[in-house]
Coordinates of C-alpha atoms and ligand atoms in Angstrom, one line a residue:
M1 CA 32.8 18.0 23.8
L2 CA 30.3 19.2 25.9
S3 CA 29.6 23.1 24.1
S4 CA 31.0 24.1 21.1
N5 CA 33.5 26.6 23.0
I6 CA 35.2 23.6 24.2
A7 CA 37.7 21.8 21.8
R8 CA 41.5 20.0 22.3
D9 CA 44.2 22.0 20.4
E10 CA 46.8 20.2 17.9
R11 CA 48.8 19.0 21.7
G12 CA 45.8 17.7 23.7
V13 CA 45.7 20.2 25.5
V14 CA 41.8 22.4 26.3
R15 CA 41.0 24.9 24.4
F16 CA 38.2 27.1 25.8
A17 CA 37.1 29.8 23.5
G18 CA 39.5 29.2 21.4
H19 CA 43.1 29.5 24.1
S20 CA 44.8 26.5 25.1
V21 CA 44.5 26.3 28.8
D22 CA 48.0 25.6 29.9
A23 CA 48.5 29.2 28.8
L24 CA 46.5 31.0 30.4
A25 CA 47.1 28.8 33.6
E26 CA 50.5 29.6 33.4
R27 CA 49.8 34.0 32.5
Y28 CA 47.2 33.5 35.3
G29 CA 47.4 31.4 37.8
T30 CA 45.3 28.4 39.0
P31 CA 42.7 27.9 40.1
L32 CA 41.2 30.3 37.5
Y33 CA 37.1 31.4 36.0
L34 CA 36.9 31.9 32.2
M35 CA 34.7 33.6 31.0
D36 CA 33.5 33.4 27.0
E37 CA 32.9 37.4 26.2
E38 CA 31.5 36.0 22.5
R39 CA 29.4 33.4 24.2
I40 CA 27.5 35.5 26.1
R41 CA 26.9 37.5 23.7
A42 CA 25.8 35.5 21.6
N43 CA 23.3 34.4 24.7
C44 CA 22.3 37.5 24.8
R45 CA 21.5 38.0 21.4
M46 CA 19.4 34.7 21.1
Y47 CA 17.4 36.0 23.8
K48 CA 16.8 39.4 22.6
N49 CA 16.1 38.1 18.7
A50 CA 13.5 35.3 20.2
F51 CA 11.3 37.9 22.3
L52 CA 11.6 40.6 19.2
A53 CA 10.1 37.1 17.3
G54 CA 7.8 36.3 19.8
F55 CA 6.6 39.7 21.3
G56 CA 7.5 41.6 19.1
D57 CA 9.4 43.8 21.7
D58 CA 13.1 43.4 23.4
T59 CA 13.4 44.8 25.9
G60 CA 11.6 42.5 27.9
V61 CA 15.0 40.7 28.7
L62 CA 15.9 41.6 32.3
Y63 CA 19.7 39.4 33.2
A64 CA 19.6 38.4 36.9
G65 CA 22.9 39.4 37.6
K66 CA 23.4 36.9 41.3
A67 CA 23.9 34.6 38.1
A68 CA 27.6 35.9 38.2
A69 CA 27.8 39.4 39.1
F70 CA 31.4 42.0 38.5
K71 CA 31.0 45.0 36.2
E72 CA 32.5 44.1 33.1
I73 CA 29.1 42.1 33.3
Y74 CA 27.4 45.3 33.6
R75 CA 29.2 46.6 30.7
I76 CA 28.4 43.9 28.5
M77 CA 24.5 44.0 29.5
A78 CA 24.3 47.7 28.9
Q79 CA 25.8 47.1 25.5
E80 CA 23.6 44.5 24.6
G81 CA 20.4 46.7 25.5
I82 CA 19.9 44.2 28.0
G83 CA 17.7 44.8 31.3
V84 CA 19.3 43.8 35.0
D85 CA 17.4 42.6 38.0
A86 CA 19.0 43.0 41.0
V87 CA 18.8 41.8 44.5
S88 CA 20.9 44.0 46.8
V89 CA 22.5 47.4 47.4
G90 CA 26.0 45.3 46.6
E91 CA 24.6 44.4 42.8
L92 CA 23.1 47.3 42.6
Y93 CA 26.1 49.6 43.2
T94 CA 28.4 47.3 40.8
A95 CA 25.9 47.9 38.2
L96 CA 25.1 51.4 38.4
S97 CA 29.6 52.3 38.7
V98 CA 29.9 51.2 35.0
G99 CA 27.2 53.5 34.6
Y100 CA 24.3 50.8 33.7
P101 CA 20.9 52.4 33.1
A102 CA 18.9 53.0 36.4
E103 CA 15.9 52.9 34.6
R104 CA 16.3 49.3 33.6
I105 CA 17.3 47.6 36.3
Y106 CA 14.4 45.7 38.4
Y107 CA 15.1 45.0 42.1
H108 CA 14.0 42.3 43.9
G109 CA 14.0 40.8 47.2
D110 CA 12.1 39.1 49.7
A111 CA 13.6 41.1 52.7
K112 CA 14.7 44.5 51.5
T113 CA 16.0 46.4 54.5
D114 CA 15.0 50.6 54.5
E115 CA 18.6 50.7 53.7
D116 CA 18.2 48.8 50.3
I117 CA 15.1 50.2 49.4
R118 CA 16.7 54.3 50.2
Y119 CA 19.4 53.7 47.7
A120 CA 17.0 51.8 45.6
L121 CA 15.7 55.5 45.8
D122 CA 18.1 57.6 45.4
H123 CA 19.7 56.0 42.5
G124 CA 16.3 56.1 40.3
V125 CA 15.8 52.2 40.3
G126 CA 13.2 52.0 37.2
C127 CA 11.2 49.0 38.6
F128 CA 11.0 47.3 42.2
V129 CA 9.7 43.5 43.0
V130 CA 7.5 44.1 45.7
D131 CA 7.5 40.4 47.6
N132 CA 4.9 40.8 50.5
E133 CA 2.7 43.3 52.6
T134 CA 5.5 44.3 54.8
D135 CA 8.1 44.6 52.0
L136 CA 4.5 46.7 50.1
A137 CA 4.7 49.3 52.5
A138 CA 8.3 49.2 53.7
L139 CA 8.7 50.9 50.5
S140 CA 5.3 53.3 50.1
A141 CA 6.2 55.0 53.3
Q142 CA 9.5 55.7 51.7
T143 CA 7.7 56.9 48.1
Q144 CA 5.0 58.8 50.2
A145 CA 7.9 60.9 52.0
R146 CA 9.4 61.4 49.1
G147 CA 5.9 62.4 47.1
M148 CA 6.5 60.4 44.5
R149 CA 5.1 57.1 42.8
Q150 CA 7.6 54.2 42.3
K151 CA 7.0 52.3 39.4
V152 CA 6.3 48.5 41.3
L153 CA 5.0 44.5 39.6
L154 CA 4.1 42.5 42.3
R155 CA 5.4 38.6 43.5
I156 CA 3.0 36.2 42.9
T157 CA 3.4 32.4 43.5
P158 CA 1.2 30.6 40.9
G159 CA 1.1 27.2 42.7
I160 CA 3.4 25.3 40.0
D161 CA 5.7 23.0 40.6
P162 CA 8.5 23.1 38.2
H163 CA 10.3 19.3 38.8
T164 CA 13.3 20.8 39.7
Y165 CA 15.5 20.0 42.6
E166 CA 13.8 21.8 45.6
A167 CA 16.6 23.9 46.7
V168 CA 15.8 26.0 43.6
N169 CA 11.5 25.4 43.3
T170 CA 10.0 28.3 43.9
G171 CA 6.8 28.0 42.2
T172 CA 5.1 25.9 44.9
V173 CA 2.8 27.5 47.1
D174 CA 4.6 26.9 49.8
V175 CA 8.2 28.5 49.2
K176 CA 9.4 32.0 50.9
F177 CA 8.3 33.5 47.8
G178 CA 6.3 35.7 46.9
V179 CA 2.3 35.4 48.0
P180 CA 0.6 32.2 46.9
I181 CA -3.1 33.3 44.7
Q182 CA -4.5 29.7 46.0
T183 CA -4.2 31.0 49.9
G184 CA -6.0 35.1 49.1
Q185 CA -2.4 36.1 49.8
A186 CA -2.0 37.5 46.2
E187 CA -5.5 39.4 45.8
A188 CA -5.0 40.6 49.1
L189 CA -1.5 42.0 48.1
V190 CA -3.0 43.4 44.9
R191 CA -5.4 45.3 46.9
A192 CA -3.1 46.8 49.4
A193 CA -0.4 47.7 46.3
L194 CA -3.8 49.3 44.6
S195 CA -4.2 51.1 47.5
A196 CA -1.0 52.2 48.5
D197 CA 0.4 55.6 48.1
G198 CA 3.5 56.2 46.0
I199 CA 2.8 53.3 44.2
D200 CA 2.2 52.2 40.8
V201 CA 1.0 48.7 39.9
A202 CA 2.4 47.3 37.0
G203 CA 1.9 44.1 36.8
L204 CA 2.9 40.5 37.9
H205 CA 5.7 38.5 38.4
C206 CA 6.6 35.0 38.8
H207 CA 9.6 32.4 39.0
V208 CA 9.2 29.4 39.7
G209 CA 12.4 27.7 39.9
S210 CA 15.9 27.0 38.4
E211 CA 16.8 24.8 36.0
V212 CA 14.1 24.2 34.3
F213 CA 13.5 20.8 31.7
D214 CA 10.3 20.4 31.9
E215 CA 8.7 21.5 28.2
D216 CA 5.3 23.5 29.9
V217 CA 6.5 25.2 32.7
F218 CA 6.5 28.4 31.5
E219 CA 3.0 27.6 29.8
R220 CA 1.2 26.5 32.6
S221 CA 2.6 29.8 34.7
S222 CA 1.3 32.0 31.6
D223 CA -2.3 30.4 32.4
V224 CA -2.1 30.7 35.8
M225 CA -1.1 34.3 35.9
V226 CA -3.7 34.7 32.7
E227 CA -6.3 33.6 34.7
F228 CA -5.4 35.7 37.9
M229 CA -5.1 39.1 35.6
A230 CA -8.6 38.1 34.4
F231 CA -9.9 38.0 38.1
L232 CA -8.0 41.5 39.3
H233 CA -9.3 43.1 36.1
A234 CA -12.6 42.1 36.5
K235 CA -12.8 42.2 40.3
Y236 CA -10.9 45.4 40.5
G237 CA -10.6 47.2 36.6
F238 CA -7.3 46.3 37.3
T239 CA -5.4 45.8 34.0
A240 CA -0.9 44.5 34.2
R241 CA 0.8 46.3 31.9
E242 CA 4.0 44.0 32.3
L243 CA 4.0 40.0 33.1
D244 CA 7.6 39.0 34.1
L245 CA 7.4 35.2 34.1
G246 CA 10.8 35.1 35.7
G247 CA 14.0 32.7 35.1
G248 CA 15.4 29.7 34.6
Y249 CA 15.9 27.7 31.5
G250 CA 18.1 24.9 32.1
V251 CA 21.9 24.6 30.4
R252 CA 23.8 21.1 30.2
Y253 CA 26.0 20.5 32.4
V254 CA 27.0 16.8 31.1
D255 CA 26.6 15.8 27.6
S256 CA 23.0 13.6 28.8
D257 CA 21.6 16.8 29.7
P258 CA 18.9 17.5 27.0
A259 CA 19.4 20.6 25.2
A260 CA 17.1 23.7 25.7
D261 CA 16.1 25.2 22.3
I262 CA 15.4 28.6 24.1
P263 CA 14.3 30.7 21.2
A264 CA 12.3 27.7 20.2
R265 CA 10.7 27.6 24.0
I266 CA 10.1 31.3 23.6
A267 CA 8.5 32.0 20.3
G268 CA 5.9 28.1 22.2
V269 CA 5.1 30.7 25.5
A270 CA 4.3 33.7 23.6
A271 CA 2.6 32.0 21.0
H272 CA 0.5 30.5 24.2
L273 CA 0.1 33.2 26.3
R274 CA -1.1 35.7 22.9
A275 CA -3.8 32.9 22.9
R276 CA -4.8 33.2 26.2
I277 CA -4.9 36.9 26.6
K278 CA -6.9 36.7 23.8
E279 CA -9.6 34.9 25.6
T280 CA -9.5 36.9 28.5
G281 CA -10.0 40.3 25.9
L282 CA -7.5 42.1 28.0
P283 CA -4.3 43.9 26.2
M284 CA -1.0 42.1 25.7
P285 CA 0.9 43.0 28.6
R286 CA 4.8 43.7 27.8
V287 CA 6.4 40.4 28.6
L288 CA 9.2 40.1 30.5
M289 CA 11.6 37.1 31.8
E290 CA 15.0 36.9 33.8
P291 CA 17.4 34.0 32.5
G292 CA 20.5 34.0 34.0
R293 CA 21.8 30.2 34.2
S294 CA 21.0 30.0 30.4
I295 CA 23.3 33.9 29.3
V296 CA 26.7 33.1 31.4
A297 CA 27.1 29.7 32.5
D298 CA 28.1 27.7 29.4
A299 CA 30.5 31.2 28.9
G300 CA 32.6 29.6 32.5
M301 CA 35.2 27.6 32.7
T302 CA 37.4 26.9 36.0
V303 CA 41.1 25.5 35.7
Y304 CA 42.6 24.0 38.5
T305 CA 46.1 22.9 39.5
V306 CA 46.1 18.8 40.7
S307 CA 47.7 19.2 44.2
T308 CA 47.4 15.2 44.9
V309 CA 46.2 11.9 44.1
K310 CA 45.9 9.5 46.3
H311 CA 44.3 5.9 46.2
I312 CA 43.1 4.1 48.9
P313 CA 43.1 0.7 47.5
G314 CA 39.6 -1.2 47.5
F315 CA 38.0 2.1 48.5
K316 CA 38.5 5.7 46.4
N317 CA 40.8 7.1 44.1
Y318 CA 40.6 11.4 45.0
V319 CA 42.2 14.0 42.7
I320 CA 42.8 16.8 45.3
V321 CA 42.7 20.5 43.3
D322 CA 44.0 24.1 44.3
G323 CA 40.2 24.9 44.5
G324 CA 37.1 23.8 46.0
M325 CA 33.9 24.5 48.0
A326 CA 35.0 28.5 48.2
D327 CA 35.3 28.8 44.6
N328 CA 32.4 25.9 43.8
P329 CA 29.9 24.9 46.7
R330 CA 27.2 23.9 43.5
Y331 CA 28.0 19.7 44.4
I332 CA 27.7 20.5 48.5
L333 CA 24.5 22.9 47.9
Y334 CA 22.4 21.0 45.0
D335 CA 24.4 17.5 44.4
A336 CA 25.4 19.9 41.2
R337 CA 26.5 17.9 38.2
Y338 CA 29.9 18.6 35.8
T339 CA 31.8 17.9 32.7
V340 CA 35.4 17.3 34.1
L341 CA 38.5 17.2 31.9
H342 CA 42.1 16.3 32.1
G343 CA 44.0 19.9 30.9
Q344 CA 46.5 18.1 29.0
R345 CA 45.7 14.5 28.2
E346 CA 42.9 11.9 27.4
G347 CA 42.6 8.4 27.7
G348 CA 43.7 5.2 30.0
T349 CA 40.9 6.2 32.5
D350 CA 40.1 5.8 36.1
T351 CA 37.6 7.2 38.3
F352 CA 38.7 9.6 40.8
D353 CA 36.4 11.8 43.2
L354 CA 37.6 15.4 42.4
V355 CA 37.9 17.1 45.8
G356 CA 39.1 20.5 46.9
R357 CA 42.0 21.8 49.5
C358 CA 39.3 23.1 52.5
C359 CA 39.6 21.4 55.1
E360 CA 35.9 19.6 55.5
S361 CA 35.5 15.5 54.3
G362 CA 32.2 17.3 51.7
D363 CA 34.8 19.2 49.7
V364 CA 33.9 18.0 46.6
L365 CA 33.5 19.4 43.6
Q366 CA 32.7 15.9 41.7
P367 CA 33.0 12.6 42.6
A368 CA 33.2 9.9 40.5
V369 CA 34.7 11.1 37.5
E370 CA 36.8 10.1 34.8
L371 CA 40.2 11.2 34.6
P372 CA 44.1 9.6 33.2
A373 CA 45.4 7.2 34.7
D374 CA 48.1 9.0 35.6
V375 CA 47.0 11.8 36.6
R376 CA 49.2 13.8 39.0
R377 CA 50.5 16.9 40.9
G378 CA 51.0 19.9 37.9
D379 CA 48.4 18.9 35.3
L380 CA 45.5 20.9 34.8
V381 CA 42.1 19.6 35.7
C382 CA 39.1 21.7 33.7
V383 CA 35.8 21.7 34.9
C384 CA 32.6 23.0 32.2
T385 CA 30.0 25.1 32.4
T386 CA 31.3 26.9 35.2
G387 CA 29.8 30.7 34.0
A388 CA 27.2 31.0 36.6
Y389 CA 26.5 30.1 40.4
N390 CA 30.3 30.2 40.9
Y391 CA 32.6 33.2 41.5
S392 CA 29.2 34.5 42.4
M393 CA 28.7 31.9 45.3
A394 CA 31.9 31.7 46.1
S395 CA 33.5 32.6 49.6
N396 CA 36.7 33.4 51.5
Y397 CA 36.3 29.6 53.0
N398 CA 39.7 28.9 55.3
R399 CA 40.5 32.5 54.0
L400 CA 41.1 31.8 51.0
G401 CA 41.4 34.5 48.2
R402 CA 38.9 34.0 45.3
P403 CA 40.3 33.0 41.9
P404 CA 40.4 35.8 38.8
V405 CA 38.2 36.1 36.4
V406 CA 39.7 36.6 33.1
M407 CA 37.8 37.1 29.8
L408 CA 38.9 35.3 26.7
S409 CA 37.6 37.0 23.4
P410 CA 39.0 36.1 19.8
D411 CA 41.4 39.3 20.3
G412 CA 43.1 38.1 23.4
A413 CA 42.2 37.8 27.8
R414 CA 42.2 40.2 29.7
V415 CA 41.7 40.5 33.7
V416 CA 37.9 41.5 34.5
V417 CA 38.3 40.7 38.4
R418 CA 41.6 39.9 39.6
R419 CA 42.9 37.3 42.1
E420 CA 42.2 38.3 45.7
T421 CA 45.4 38.5 47.6
A422 CA 46.1 38.1 51.2
E423 CA 46.0 41.5 51.8
D424 CA 42.9 41.9 50.5
L425 CA 41.3 38.9 52.9
C426 CA 42.6 41.4 55.8
A427 CA 42.0 44.9 54.3
L428 CA 38.7 44.7 56.8
D429 CA 40.6 43.6 60.0
L430 CA 40.7 46.3 62.5
Ligands
PLP501 C1 17.1 32.7 39.7 C2 16.5 33.9 39.6 C3 16.6 34.3 38.3 C4 17.4 33.4 37.4 O1 17.6 31.9 37.7 P1 17.9 31.6 36.4 O2 18.0 30.0 36.7 O3 19.8 31.8 36.9 O4 17.3 31.6 35.0 C5 15.4 35.1 38.1 N1 14.8 35.4 38.4 C6 14.3 35.8 39.4 C7 13.5 36.2 40.7 C8 15.2 34.2 40.8 O5 15.3 34.7 41.9

């Protein structure tokens, strides 16, 4: 199986995190997002241990909440001692509402509104990641008015191509995030920040992209950032205390994807970074990373019920399920690949496009999947590795309620986000 938390029980039914999906579907209905609590915690500990080994400090791991943000995730992150990266008032509110410590939150965004900034300052967010000079001026105006200094990191674009999908590349010079070194804009932002009132520049941030598999992407971005740090030290006497390398380690969605050995990769980045910093004579900064996908993706599975099977002789076969692009838009956004399993049996396969119930021909969850030829209405279909960017990207298109999130543990199953009802969908309508 794709991941060690997926198996089949003695009846051939898919088991996820030790729970058979037919019983879960019966109890909670479908579509259904399942999450494996032990896997989330194991991924957190894997990162923390790798940081402790590589950097001698495990406080630099920040969970990128955008991958999956709901109260229970932040409770788990608080318990595991993982920092948080947030990008909106909604994410901040969710984290703070369960007592997640504000000082451990890094607040991102290329377009923070005055309201966003006010909210984050009111609640004592630990660090802002400043994206550009306008963002800096907006923050500085408010910190000055409050007579306070806010710790910030400055988001720098290192000019690196991570060889990932266009829509998730954030490292090259021409992306909308951060300011490039190459054009001189990064230096200008640092200069502005060092002289801005109410701003404490703790260091630099970069994030080159998501679904990074190339072996040396973090090494290459470290090289660029360390060189820039040395330049800033020589020219302005500025010493970065923190260096945030962003997120982006990829996960296995299909059997042919490589398995990234993240602890080994972090050990490599740590050794590389130490050597480069040593060459510059600068003190070793506190290093941070912001994994999202690699903490929650393989902790998730989505279960659907088949509504209809359509054969168009000589053309195509469709399996149409009770969810679709509203609960998982990733195939239509990124051509994302997924492993799809029949929930109750294997074998005798035929090829089907797995599609949803939304009113778009493009509502495809995954093309050309192998499923038993006799798949029929009422059967369960499981899409694996949906823990990241599924619930968090879900919409109410066609006025579909979002599926519930059920957290699985050896002790049992519990609803952590309940199913959205038709009344919920009308709750804001006047
Ligand atoms: C999206 C994002 C992350 C997390 O990326 P993953 O690929 O989910 O690990 C981290 N930092 C920033 C700034 C991001 O935009």
